[in-house]
Amino acid sequence: MKNAEAVKVESLLKQKEKYLQDKSNTILRHALSQTVISQVARTQDRVSEIDFSFSKEVKTMSATDQKRSGRCWIFAATNVLREIIAKKLGLKEFELSQSYIAFYDKLEKINFELEGIIDLLDRDHDDRTLTWLLDSAIGDGGQWDMFAELVKKYGVVPKNVFPETFQSSNTHVMSTLVDTELRKFAGKAKELNKTKGLAAVREEKNKLYAKIVNLFYSSYGLPPEKFDFEYVDKDGNYHLEKDFTPKSFFDKYVGEEVNDFVSIINAPTVDKPYGKTYTIDYLGNVVGGKPITHLNVTMDRMIELILSQLNDDEIVWFGSDVSYYGDREKGVWDDKSYDYQTPFELDFSADKALALDYGISTMNHAMCIVGVNLQNGVPTKWKIENSWGSENGKKGFYIMSDTWFKQYTYQAVVHKKYLTDEEKKAYEAEPIHLAPWDPFGSLAD
């Protein structure tokens, strides 16, 4: 680094002397020796404003639990679908199998990854696109459009038909092993293509794919081809419907409705003008499926669209960054409940556009909005259905302040019917292509 300045020991010693002159630093140092930084910065001044009272709530079922996996996007999306199914059948409680969706997501992602590697055979091993593809590999994360393509292709099943296994709820080791094989394939495929050509590469791909599929059969179990659906409705009446396939079950109770949802984002960055639609290269799971598509809208417009859906008693899938200003035990996300400025003289907040451009923040978790508190028509806080079990928050439900929502919410999925004609036209237009590493290519997990 030309003209770079080194740290001077003398300057550090002077800074230490200055630090010790302020006795509040001693108190702070003692506190931090026993407590996490976030708890020291936590303030109780907002307690009365952040409670679980809302002017509008959608009645929903019990919170779900993704356990030690990154399947939040699947859990949030199946929560949307189960509400659709429950209303049609009059169910008080119901849960779809997230493991069933995750199984096919893994198999599709592996094929997507292998085909991506083959598409980039002419690139050097340190090519940015190839290294991004190999780094992302087959983690658990995803986005709404990826979910929609899976259920349209494979259908859905009730949770009791395809329950969790230890591996489906604890995916880290399994995914790491498969990632290793995919990266090995990238190196081997490059050499095979040079010596024996593309046909040999595809033969090697098919062999590896078959072995990995067997690993997932062993890890997840065998997905059902047919099943009977029995349930008791909210009035206590027993029902039995025989000989469903996962696809026929989906077609009967959801079907084309899944195509009515569109992804909207709030990206206030210079490179993404509002009113335009975007897609991300080399991001997806189902080869040949609909590309991931986002319509960029202002935050005010995003709020309007979400409120429209809540007012129709339908919950909203959304993606946000839960890395900041959160209390998992109490179930609260609120930037105003933390004061880092007083103890540290540091303001960790950042302009939303700057945070996106410089990797400070990006979408990393999907949940469902199920309620809102309005004062004079303006939201002050939101009720969230999470997928971290029922032990934390209020039986698994969480709350976020409106200021946190505006700063850290990046994506929502709403019915197309709420869009204006101009917005519908923009959504259906040819999308602008973004690089794979664009922040809106991040996956919720």
Short mmCIF file of C-alpha atoms in Angstrom, two decimals:
data_model
loop_
_atom_site.label_atom_id
_atom_site.label_comp_id
_atom_site.label_asym_id
_atom_site.label_seq_id
_atom_site.Cartn_x
_atom_site.Cartn_y
_atom_site.Cartn_z
CA MET A 1 0.00 0.00 0.00
CA LYS A 2 1.63 3.15 -1.21
CA ASN A 3 1.86 5.99 1.32
CA ALA A 4 0.19 3.88 4.04
CA GLU A 5 0.77 4.94 7.65
CA ALA A 6 1.81 2.39 10.27
CA VAL A 7 0.46 2.30 13.83
CA LYS A 8 2.80 4.17 16.16
CA VAL A 9 3.46 2.63 19.58
CA GLU A 10 3.87 6.08 21.11
CA SER A 11 0.42 7.11 19.92
CA LEU A 12 -1.15 4.02 21.45
CA LEU A 13 0.47 4.73 24.82
CA LYS A 14 -0.87 8.29 24.77
CA GLN A 15 -4.31 7.01 23.88
CA LYS A 16 -4.15 4.57 26.81
CA GLU A 17 -3.29 7.39 29.21
CA LYS A 18 -6.23 9.43 27.92
CA TYR A 19 -8.52 6.40 28.23
CA LEU A 20 -7.54 5.84 31.88
CA GLN A 21 -8.27 9.45 32.80
CA ASP A 22 -11.97 8.88 32.18
CA LYS A 23 -13.34 6.79 35.07
CA SER A 24 -16.43 5.79 33.09
CA ASN A 25 -14.11 3.72 30.89
CA THR A 26 -13.09 1.71 33.97
CA ILE A 27 -16.73 0.99 34.80
CA LEU A 28 -17.37 0.01 31.19
CA ARG A 29 -14.30 -2.25 31.06
CA HIS A 30 -15.41 -4.07 34.21
CA ALA A 31 -18.93 -4.54 32.83
CA LEU A 32 -17.70 -5.88 29.49
CA SER A 33 -15.48 -8.44 31.21
CA GLN A 34 -18.66 -10.26 32.29
CA THR A 35 -21.32 -9.22 29.77
CA VAL A 36 -21.86 -9.15 26.01
CA ILE A 37 -21.56 -5.71 24.40
CA SER A 38 -25.19 -5.65 23.25
CA GLN A 39 -26.49 -6.05 26.80
CA VAL A 40 -24.35 -3.18 28.04
CA ALA A 41 -25.75 -1.00 25.25
CA ARG A 42 -29.34 -2.11 25.87
CA THR A 43 -31.67 0.60 27.22
CA GLN A 44 -34.99 0.12 28.98
CA ASP A 45 -36.28 3.54 27.90
CA ARG A 46 -38.37 1.99 25.10
CA VAL A 47 -40.04 -0.85 27.04
CA SER A 48 -43.47 0.76 27.14
CA GLU A 49 -43.42 1.39 23.39
CA ILE A 50 -42.30 -2.11 22.37
CA ASP A 51 -44.96 -4.45 23.70
CA PHE A 52 -47.17 -7.04 22.04
CA SER A 53 -50.24 -4.88 21.46
CA PHE A 54 -51.30 -4.32 17.86
CA SER A 55 -54.21 -2.57 16.17
CA LYS A 56 -54.27 -5.19 13.41
CA GLU A 57 -53.41 -8.89 13.80
CA VAL A 58 -54.00 -11.79 11.44
CA LYS A 59 -55.01 -14.91 13.35
CA THR A 60 -52.36 -17.54 12.68
CA MET A 61 -51.30 -20.95 13.89
CA SER A 62 -48.46 -21.90 16.25
CA ALA A 63 -44.88 -20.85 15.54
CA THR A 64 -42.60 -23.38 13.85
CA ASP A 65 -38.99 -24.37 14.49
CA GLN A 66 -36.25 -24.65 11.85
CA LYS A 67 -33.84 -25.95 14.53
CA ARG A 68 -30.14 -26.06 13.57
CA SER A 69 -30.67 -25.38 9.89
CA GLY A 70 -30.88 -22.40 7.56
CA ARG A 71 -34.34 -23.11 6.19
CA CYS A 72 -36.13 -19.97 7.43
CA TRP A 73 -37.26 -19.07 3.89
CA ILE A 74 -38.92 -22.49 3.54
CA PHE A 75 -40.53 -22.27 6.98
CA ALA A 76 -41.84 -18.76 6.30
CA ALA A 77 -43.12 -19.77 2.86
CA THR A 78 -44.83 -22.95 4.08
CA ASN A 79 -46.43 -20.81 6.79
CA VAL A 80 -47.94 -18.69 4.02
CA LEU A 81 -49.22 -21.78 2.19
CA ARG A 82 -50.57 -23.47 5.32
CA GLU A 83 -52.74 -20.43 5.97
CA ILE A 84 -54.20 -20.76 2.47
CA ILE A 85 -54.87 -24.48 3.00
CA ALA A 86 -56.19 -24.05 6.55
CA LYS A 87 -58.77 -21.48 5.46
CA LYS A 88 -60.07 -23.81 2.77
CA LEU A 89 -60.31 -26.79 5.13
CA GLY A 90 -61.26 -25.03 8.35
CA LEU A 91 -58.15 -26.18 10.23
CA LYS A 92 -57.17 -24.86 13.64
CA GLU A 93 -53.60 -26.19 13.47
CA PHE A 94 -51.66 -27.50 10.48
CA GLU A 95 -48.08 -27.69 9.27
CA LEU A 96 -46.56 -28.59 5.93
CA SER A 97 -43.38 -30.64 5.70
CA GLN A 98 -40.46 -28.24 5.41
CA SER A 99 -38.13 -31.24 5.16
CA TYR A 100 -39.87 -32.36 1.95
CA ILE A 101 -39.21 -28.99 0.31
CA ALA A 102 -35.65 -28.85 1.65
CA PHE A 103 -34.89 -32.32 0.25
CA TYR A 104 -35.76 -31.28 -3.28
CA ASP A 105 -34.15 -27.89 -2.82
CA LYS A 106 -30.87 -29.65 -2.08
CA LEU A 107 -31.16 -31.91 -5.11
CA GLU A 108 -32.03 -29.01 -7.39
CA LYS A 109 -29.26 -26.81 -5.96
CA ILE A 110 -26.67 -29.52 -6.54
CA ASN A 111 -27.69 -29.81 -10.18
CA PHE A 112 -27.80 -26.00 -10.50
CA GLU A 113 -24.29 -25.79 -9.01
CA LEU A 114 -22.87 -28.53 -11.23
CA GLU A 115 -24.36 -26.96 -14.34
CA GLY A 116 -22.95 -23.60 -13.29
CA ILE A 117 -19.49 -25.14 -12.93
CA ILE A 118 -19.79 -26.68 -16.40
CA ASP A 119 -20.92 -23.33 -17.81
CA LEU A 120 -17.73 -21.75 -16.41
CA LEU A 121 -15.23 -24.40 -17.51
CA ASP A 122 -13.27 -21.84 -19.48
CA ARG A 123 -12.70 -19.64 -16.40
CA ASP A 124 -9.60 -19.67 -14.20
CA HIS A 125 -9.97 -21.20 -10.75
CA ASP A 126 -9.85 -17.74 -9.14
CA ASP A 127 -12.40 -16.17 -11.52
CA ARG A 128 -14.76 -14.07 -9.41
CA THR A 129 -17.96 -15.66 -10.72
CA LEU A 130 -16.63 -19.20 -10.29
CA THR A 131 -15.31 -18.53 -6.78
CA TRP A 132 -18.65 -16.96 -5.84
CA LEU A 133 -20.47 -20.04 -7.15
CA LEU A 134 -18.21 -22.39 -5.20
CA ASP A 135 -18.41 -20.29 -2.04
CA SER A 136 -22.20 -20.21 -2.10
CA ALA A 137 -22.41 -23.92 -2.96
CA ILE A 138 -25.46 -25.72 -1.51
CA GLY A 139 -26.22 -23.99 1.77
CA ASP A 140 -29.70 -24.09 3.24
CA GLY A 141 -30.65 -20.52 2.31
CA GLY A 142 -33.04 -19.35 -0.36
CA GLN A 143 -35.54 -16.80 -1.62
CA TRP A 144 -39.26 -16.84 -2.31
CA ASP A 145 -39.00 -17.49 -6.06
CA MET A 146 -36.83 -20.54 -5.38
CA PHE A 147 -39.55 -21.89 -3.08
CA ALA A 148 -42.26 -21.24 -5.66
CA GLU A 149 -40.40 -23.19 -8.34
CA LEU A 150 -39.94 -26.15 -5.98
CA VAL A 151 -43.59 -26.47 -4.97
CA LYS A 152 -44.82 -26.07 -8.53
CA LYS A 153 -42.54 -28.92 -9.60
CA TYR A 154 -42.71 -31.28 -6.60
CA GLY A 155 -45.83 -30.27 -4.70
CA VAL A 156 -46.16 -30.28 -0.92
CA VAL A 157 -47.12 -32.77 1.80
CA PRO A 158 -48.36 -32.47 5.39
CA LYS A 159 -45.59 -32.65 7.98
CA ASN A 160 -46.67 -36.01 9.36
CA VAL A 161 -46.28 -37.55 5.89
CA PHE A 162 -42.59 -36.59 5.68
CA PRO A 163 -41.30 -35.67 9.16
CA GLU A 164 -37.95 -34.28 10.24
CA THR A 165 -34.85 -36.40 10.66
CA PHE A 166 -31.75 -35.52 12.64
CA GLN A 167 -29.94 -34.57 9.43
CA SER A 168 -32.75 -32.40 8.08
CA SER A 169 -32.71 -30.38 11.32
CA ASN A 170 -28.90 -30.32 11.64
CA THR A 171 -27.58 -29.67 8.15
CA HIS A 172 -24.10 -28.21 8.61
CA VAL A 173 -22.01 -31.39 8.39
CA MET A 174 -24.02 -32.83 5.51
CA SER A 175 -23.76 -29.62 3.49
CA THR A 176 -20.03 -29.28 4.18
CA LEU A 177 -19.37 -32.79 2.86
CA VAL A 178 -21.32 -32.13 -0.33
CA ASP A 179 -19.66 -28.72 -0.83
CA THR A 180 -16.29 -30.48 -0.73
CA GLU A 181 -17.33 -32.87 -3.50
CA LEU A 182 -18.68 -30.04 -5.65
CA ARG A 183 -15.42 -28.10 -5.37
CA LYS A 184 -13.42 -31.20 -6.21
CA PHE A 185 -15.62 -31.66 -9.25
CA ALA A 186 -14.84 -28.11 -10.40
CA GLY A 187 -11.13 -28.92 -10.52
CA LYS A 188 -11.58 -32.35 -12.08
CA ALA A 189 -14.07 -31.11 -14.67
CA LYS A 190 -11.66 -28.48 -15.93
CA GLU A 191 -8.97 -31.11 -16.58
CA LEU A 192 -11.44 -33.60 -18.06
CA ASN A 193 -12.71 -30.99 -20.48
CA LYS A 194 -9.17 -30.35 -21.69
CA THR A 195 -8.27 -34.02 -22.15
CA LYS A 196 -11.53 -35.80 -23.01
CA GLY A 197 -14.09 -33.14 -23.79
CA LEU A 198 -17.50 -32.07 -22.51
CA ALA A 199 -19.11 -35.51 -22.83
CA ALA A 200 -16.66 -36.88 -20.26
CA VAL A 201 -17.40 -33.96 -17.95
CA ARG A 202 -21.13 -34.66 -18.11
CA GLU A 203 -20.56 -38.36 -17.46
CA GLU A 204 -18.55 -37.46 -14.36
CA LYS A 205 -21.27 -35.02 -13.31
CA ASN A 206 -23.98 -37.69 -13.57
CA LYS A 207 -21.95 -40.16 -11.50
CA LEU A 208 -21.34 -37.64 -8.75
CA TYR A 209 -24.96 -36.47 -8.79
CA ALA A 210 -26.25 -40.03 -8.32
CA LYS A 211 -23.96 -40.57 -5.31
CA ILE A 212 -25.07 -37.32 -3.69
CA VAL A 213 -28.74 -38.13 -4.27
CA ASN A 214 -28.20 -41.40 -2.41
CA LEU A 215 -26.63 -39.45 0.47
CA PHE A 216 -29.76 -37.30 0.72
CA TYR A 217 -32.09 -40.30 0.56
CA SER A 218 -30.20 -41.67 3.54
CA SER A 219 -30.23 -38.32 5.34
CA TYR A 220 -33.81 -37.18 4.72
CA GLY A 221 -35.62 -40.45 4.06
CA LEU A 222 -37.65 -41.45 1.00
CA PRO A 223 -40.15 -38.79 -0.11
CA PRO A 224 -43.68 -40.20 -0.51
CA GLU A 225 -45.12 -40.86 -3.92
CA LYS A 226 -48.69 -41.25 -2.58
CA PHE A 227 -50.36 -40.59 0.76
CA ASP A 228 -53.75 -40.30 2.46
CA PHE A 229 -54.68 -37.04 4.12
CA GLU A 230 -56.67 -37.25 7.33
CA TYR A 231 -57.51 -34.30 9.53
CA VAL A 232 -59.94 -32.95 12.09
CA ASP A 233 -61.36 -29.50 11.34
CA LYS A 234 -61.92 -26.73 13.88
CA ASP A 235 -65.47 -27.99 14.51
CA GLY A 236 -64.18 -31.43 15.48
CA ASN A 237 -65.21 -33.20 12.28
CA TYR A 238 -62.94 -35.99 10.97
CA HIS A 239 -62.02 -36.11 7.27
CA LEU A 240 -60.10 -38.59 5.13
CA GLU A 241 -58.97 -38.00 1.54
CA LYS A 242 -57.16 -40.85 -0.17
CA ASP A 243 -54.51 -41.30 -2.83
CA PHE A 244 -52.93 -37.89 -3.04
CA THR A 245 -49.60 -37.35 -4.72
CA PRO A 246 -47.59 -34.38 -3.43
CA LYS A 247 -48.33 -32.59 -6.68
CA SER A 248 -52.08 -33.34 -6.68
CA PHE A 249 -52.31 -32.17 -3.06
CA PHE A 250 -50.59 -28.90 -3.99
CA ASP A 251 -52.69 -28.43 -7.13
CA LYS A 252 -55.94 -28.96 -5.21
CA TYR A 253 -55.27 -26.68 -2.26
CA VAL A 254 -52.83 -24.06 -3.62
CA GLY A 255 -52.22 -24.45 -7.35
CA GLU A 256 -52.10 -21.28 -9.41
CA GLU A 257 -52.35 -19.09 -6.31
CA VAL A 258 -48.59 -19.41 -5.81
CA ASN A 259 -48.09 -17.54 -9.10
CA ASP A 260 -50.05 -14.58 -7.75
CA PHE A 261 -47.21 -13.56 -5.43
CA VAL A 262 -44.45 -11.18 -6.49
CA SER A 263 -41.22 -10.15 -4.79
CA ILE A 264 -40.73 -6.47 -4.05
CA ILE A 265 -37.49 -5.03 -2.69
CA ASN A 266 -36.36 -1.74 -1.20
CA ALA A 267 -32.94 -0.87 -2.62
CA PRO A 268 -32.23 2.87 -2.33
CA THR A 269 -28.89 2.53 -4.13
CA VAL A 270 -27.86 4.51 -7.21
CA ASP A 271 -27.49 1.39 -9.36
CA LYS A 272 -31.12 0.27 -8.84
CA PRO A 273 -33.69 2.88 -9.88
CA TYR A 274 -37.16 2.43 -8.39
CA GLY A 275 -39.85 1.01 -10.64
CA LYS A 276 -37.46 -1.40 -12.35
CA THR A 277 -37.25 -5.20 -12.11
CA TYR A 278 -34.01 -7.05 -11.37
CA THR A 279 -32.65 -10.58 -11.51
CA ILE A 280 -29.35 -12.01 -10.29
CA ASP A 281 -27.05 -14.09 -12.49
CA TYR A 282 -26.17 -17.62 -11.34
CA LEU A 283 -28.68 -17.50 -8.51
CA GLY A 284 -31.40 -20.09 -8.20
CA ASN A 285 -32.08 -23.77 -7.69
CA VAL A 286 -34.32 -25.21 -10.42
CA VAL A 287 -32.57 -25.21 -13.80
CA GLY A 288 -35.06 -23.97 -16.37
CA GLY A 289 -37.30 -22.45 -13.71
CA LYS A 290 -38.46 -18.86 -13.45
CA PRO A 291 -35.53 -16.55 -12.65
CA ILE A 292 -35.52 -14.81 -9.29
CA THR A 293 -37.27 -11.49 -9.97
CA HIS A 294 -37.51 -8.41 -7.77
CA LEU A 295 -39.45 -5.17 -8.34
CA ASN A 296 -37.71 -2.27 -6.60
CA VAL A 297 -40.06 0.11 -4.77
CA THR A 298 -39.71 2.90 -2.25
CA MET A 299 -40.06 2.01 1.42
CA ASP A 300 -43.32 3.97 1.63
CA ARG A 301 -44.72 1.91 -1.23
CA MET A 302 -43.52 -1.35 0.33
CA ILE A 303 -45.37 -0.43 3.52
CA GLU A 304 -48.55 0.39 1.55
CA LEU A 305 -48.46 -3.00 -0.19
CA ILE A 306 -47.82 -4.95 3.01
CA LEU A 307 -50.66 -3.14 4.78
CA SER A 308 -53.01 -3.94 1.91
CA GLN A 309 -52.32 -7.65 2.32
CA LEU A 310 -52.60 -7.57 6.12
CA ASN A 311 -55.91 -5.72 5.86
CA ASP A 312 -57.18 -8.65 3.79
CA ASP A 313 -56.16 -10.98 6.67
CA GLU A 314 -53.25 -12.52 4.79
CA ILE A 315 -49.75 -12.78 6.22
CA VAL A 316 -46.67 -11.48 4.39
CA TRP A 317 -43.38 -13.30 3.73
CA PHE A 318 -40.48 -10.87 4.11
CA GLY A 319 -36.68 -10.81 4.26
CA SER A 320 -34.56 -8.69 6.58
CA ASP A 321 -31.20 -8.45 8.31
CA VAL A 322 -31.56 -9.73 11.88
CA SER A 323 -27.88 -9.19 12.72
CA TYR A 324 -28.49 -5.83 14.38
CA TYR A 325 -30.33 -4.52 17.43
CA GLY A 326 -32.12 -7.72 18.35
CA ASP A 327 -33.01 -9.47 21.60
CA ARG A 328 -33.71 -13.08 20.70
CA GLU A 329 -34.94 -14.05 24.17
CA LYS A 330 -37.48 -11.24 24.43
CA GLY A 331 -38.26 -11.38 20.73
CA VAL A 332 -37.64 -7.72 19.94
CA TRP A 333 -35.84 -5.98 17.07
CA ASP A 334 -35.57 -2.27 17.74
CA ASP A 335 -32.67 0.01 16.85
CA LYS A 336 -33.84 2.59 19.40
CA SER A 337 -33.47 0.09 22.25
CA TYR A 338 -29.67 0.10 21.96
CA ASP A 339 -27.36 2.99 22.77
CA TYR A 340 -23.81 2.42 21.56
CA GLN A 341 -23.06 6.12 21.29
CA THR A 342 -22.96 6.85 25.03
CA PRO A 343 -20.50 4.13 26.14
CA PHE A 344 -18.33 3.91 23.01
CA GLU A 345 -18.77 7.25 21.21
CA LEU A 346 -19.47 5.19 18.10
CA ASP A 347 -22.61 5.38 15.99
CA PHE A 348 -23.03 1.97 14.39
CA SER A 349 -25.99 3.06 12.28
CA ALA A 350 -25.47 3.60 8.55
CA ASP A 351 -27.40 5.00 5.65
CA LYS A 352 -29.30 2.11 4.03
CA ALA A 353 -27.78 2.64 0.60
CA LEU A 354 -24.26 2.81 2.02
CA ALA A 355 -24.93 -0.30 4.11
CA LEU A 356 -25.90 -2.22 0.98
CA ASP A 357 -23.08 -0.93 -1.21
CA TYR A 358 -20.37 -1.65 1.35
CA GLY A 359 -21.56 -4.96 2.76
CA ILE A 360 -22.60 -3.61 6.16
CA SER A 361 -26.05 -5.11 5.86
CA THR A 362 -28.01 -7.43 3.60
CA MET A 363 -31.03 -9.71 3.79
CA ASN A 364 -30.24 -12.87 5.78
CA HIS A 365 -33.46 -14.10 7.40
CA ALA A 366 -37.05 -14.65 6.25
CA MET A 367 -40.12 -14.50 8.48
CA CYS A 368 -43.80 -13.56 8.17
CA ILE A 369 -45.46 -10.28 9.10
CA VAL A 370 -48.74 -11.13 10.84
CA GLY A 371 -49.71 -7.85 12.47
CA VAL A 372 -49.10 -4.11 12.74
CA ASN A 373 -49.85 -1.27 15.12
CA LEU A 374 -51.12 1.89 13.45
CA GLN A 375 -51.36 5.34 14.99
CA ASN A 376 -53.15 7.84 12.74
CA GLY A 377 -52.65 5.35 9.91
CA VAL A 378 -48.87 5.19 10.40
CA PRO A 379 -47.12 1.97 11.52
CA THR A 380 -45.25 2.13 14.83
CA LYS A 381 -44.40 -1.58 15.20
CA TRP A 382 -44.96 -4.93 13.49
CA LYS A 383 -45.79 -8.43 14.73
CA ILE A 384 -43.64 -11.23 13.34
CA GLU A 385 -44.13 -14.98 13.04
CA ASN A 386 -40.65 -16.45 13.30
CA SER A 387 -39.36 -20.02 12.88
CA TRP A 388 -37.05 -20.25 15.91
CA GLY A 389 -39.40 -22.33 18.05
CA SER A 390 -41.84 -21.25 20.75
CA GLU A 391 -39.40 -20.79 23.65
CA ASN A 392 -38.37 -17.20 22.84
CA GLY A 393 -40.36 -14.07 22.13
CA LYS A 394 -44.07 -14.50 22.83
CA LYS A 395 -44.51 -18.20 22.09
CA GLY A 396 -42.33 -17.82 19.01
CA PHE A 397 -43.79 -14.52 17.82
CA TYR A 398 -41.59 -11.42 17.69
CA ILE A 399 -41.91 -7.68 17.33
CA MET A 400 -39.99 -5.09 15.32
CA SER A 401 -40.18 -1.34 15.60
CA ASP A 402 -41.04 0.64 12.51
CA THR A 403 -37.63 2.35 12.47
CA TRP A 404 -35.90 -1.05 12.52
CA PHE A 405 -38.26 -2.28 9.80
CA LYS A 406 -37.44 0.62 7.50
CA GLN A 407 -33.68 0.21 7.95
CA TYR A 408 -33.29 -3.57 7.87
CA THR A 409 -36.16 -4.91 5.76
CA TYR A 410 -35.15 -5.48 2.16
CA GLN A 411 -37.74 -7.77 0.61
CA ALA A 412 -41.43 -8.66 0.86
CA VAL A 413 -43.74 -10.92 -1.12
CA VAL A 414 -47.22 -9.61 -1.89
CA HIS A 415 -50.16 -10.45 -4.12
CA LYS A 416 -49.84 -9.10 -7.63
CA LYS A 417 -53.38 -7.70 -7.36
CA TYR A 418 -52.16 -4.91 -5.08
CA LEU A 419 -49.74 -3.56 -7.70
CA THR A 420 -50.67 -0.69 -9.95
CA ASP A 421 -50.86 -1.33 -13.68
CA GLU A 422 -47.55 0.46 -14.07
CA GLU A 423 -45.94 -1.73 -11.41
CA LYS A 424 -47.33 -4.90 -12.99
CA LYS A 425 -45.92 -3.83 -16.34
CA ALA A 426 -42.52 -3.16 -14.76
CA TYR A 427 -42.54 -6.53 -12.98
CA GLU A 428 -43.32 -8.39 -16.20
CA ALA A 429 -40.67 -6.50 -18.22
CA GLU A 430 -37.29 -8.02 -19.05
CA PRO A 431 -35.34 -7.74 -15.79
CA ILE A 432 -32.05 -5.95 -15.40
CA HIS A 433 -29.27 -8.45 -14.66
CA LEU A 434 -27.20 -8.02 -11.51
CA ALA A 435 -23.88 -9.66 -10.67
CA PRO A 436 -24.03 -12.86 -8.57
CA TRP A 437 -22.47 -11.06 -5.59
CA ASP A 438 -24.99 -8.23 -5.60
CA PRO A 439 -26.49 -7.79 -2.10
CA PHE A 440 -29.90 -8.79 -3.43
CA GLY A 441 -28.46 -12.14 -4.37
CA SER A 442 -28.12 -12.94 -0.67
CA LEU A 443 -30.08 -15.87 0.69
CA ALA A 444 -32.27 -16.03 3.77
CA ASP A 445 -31.25 -18.75 6.18
#
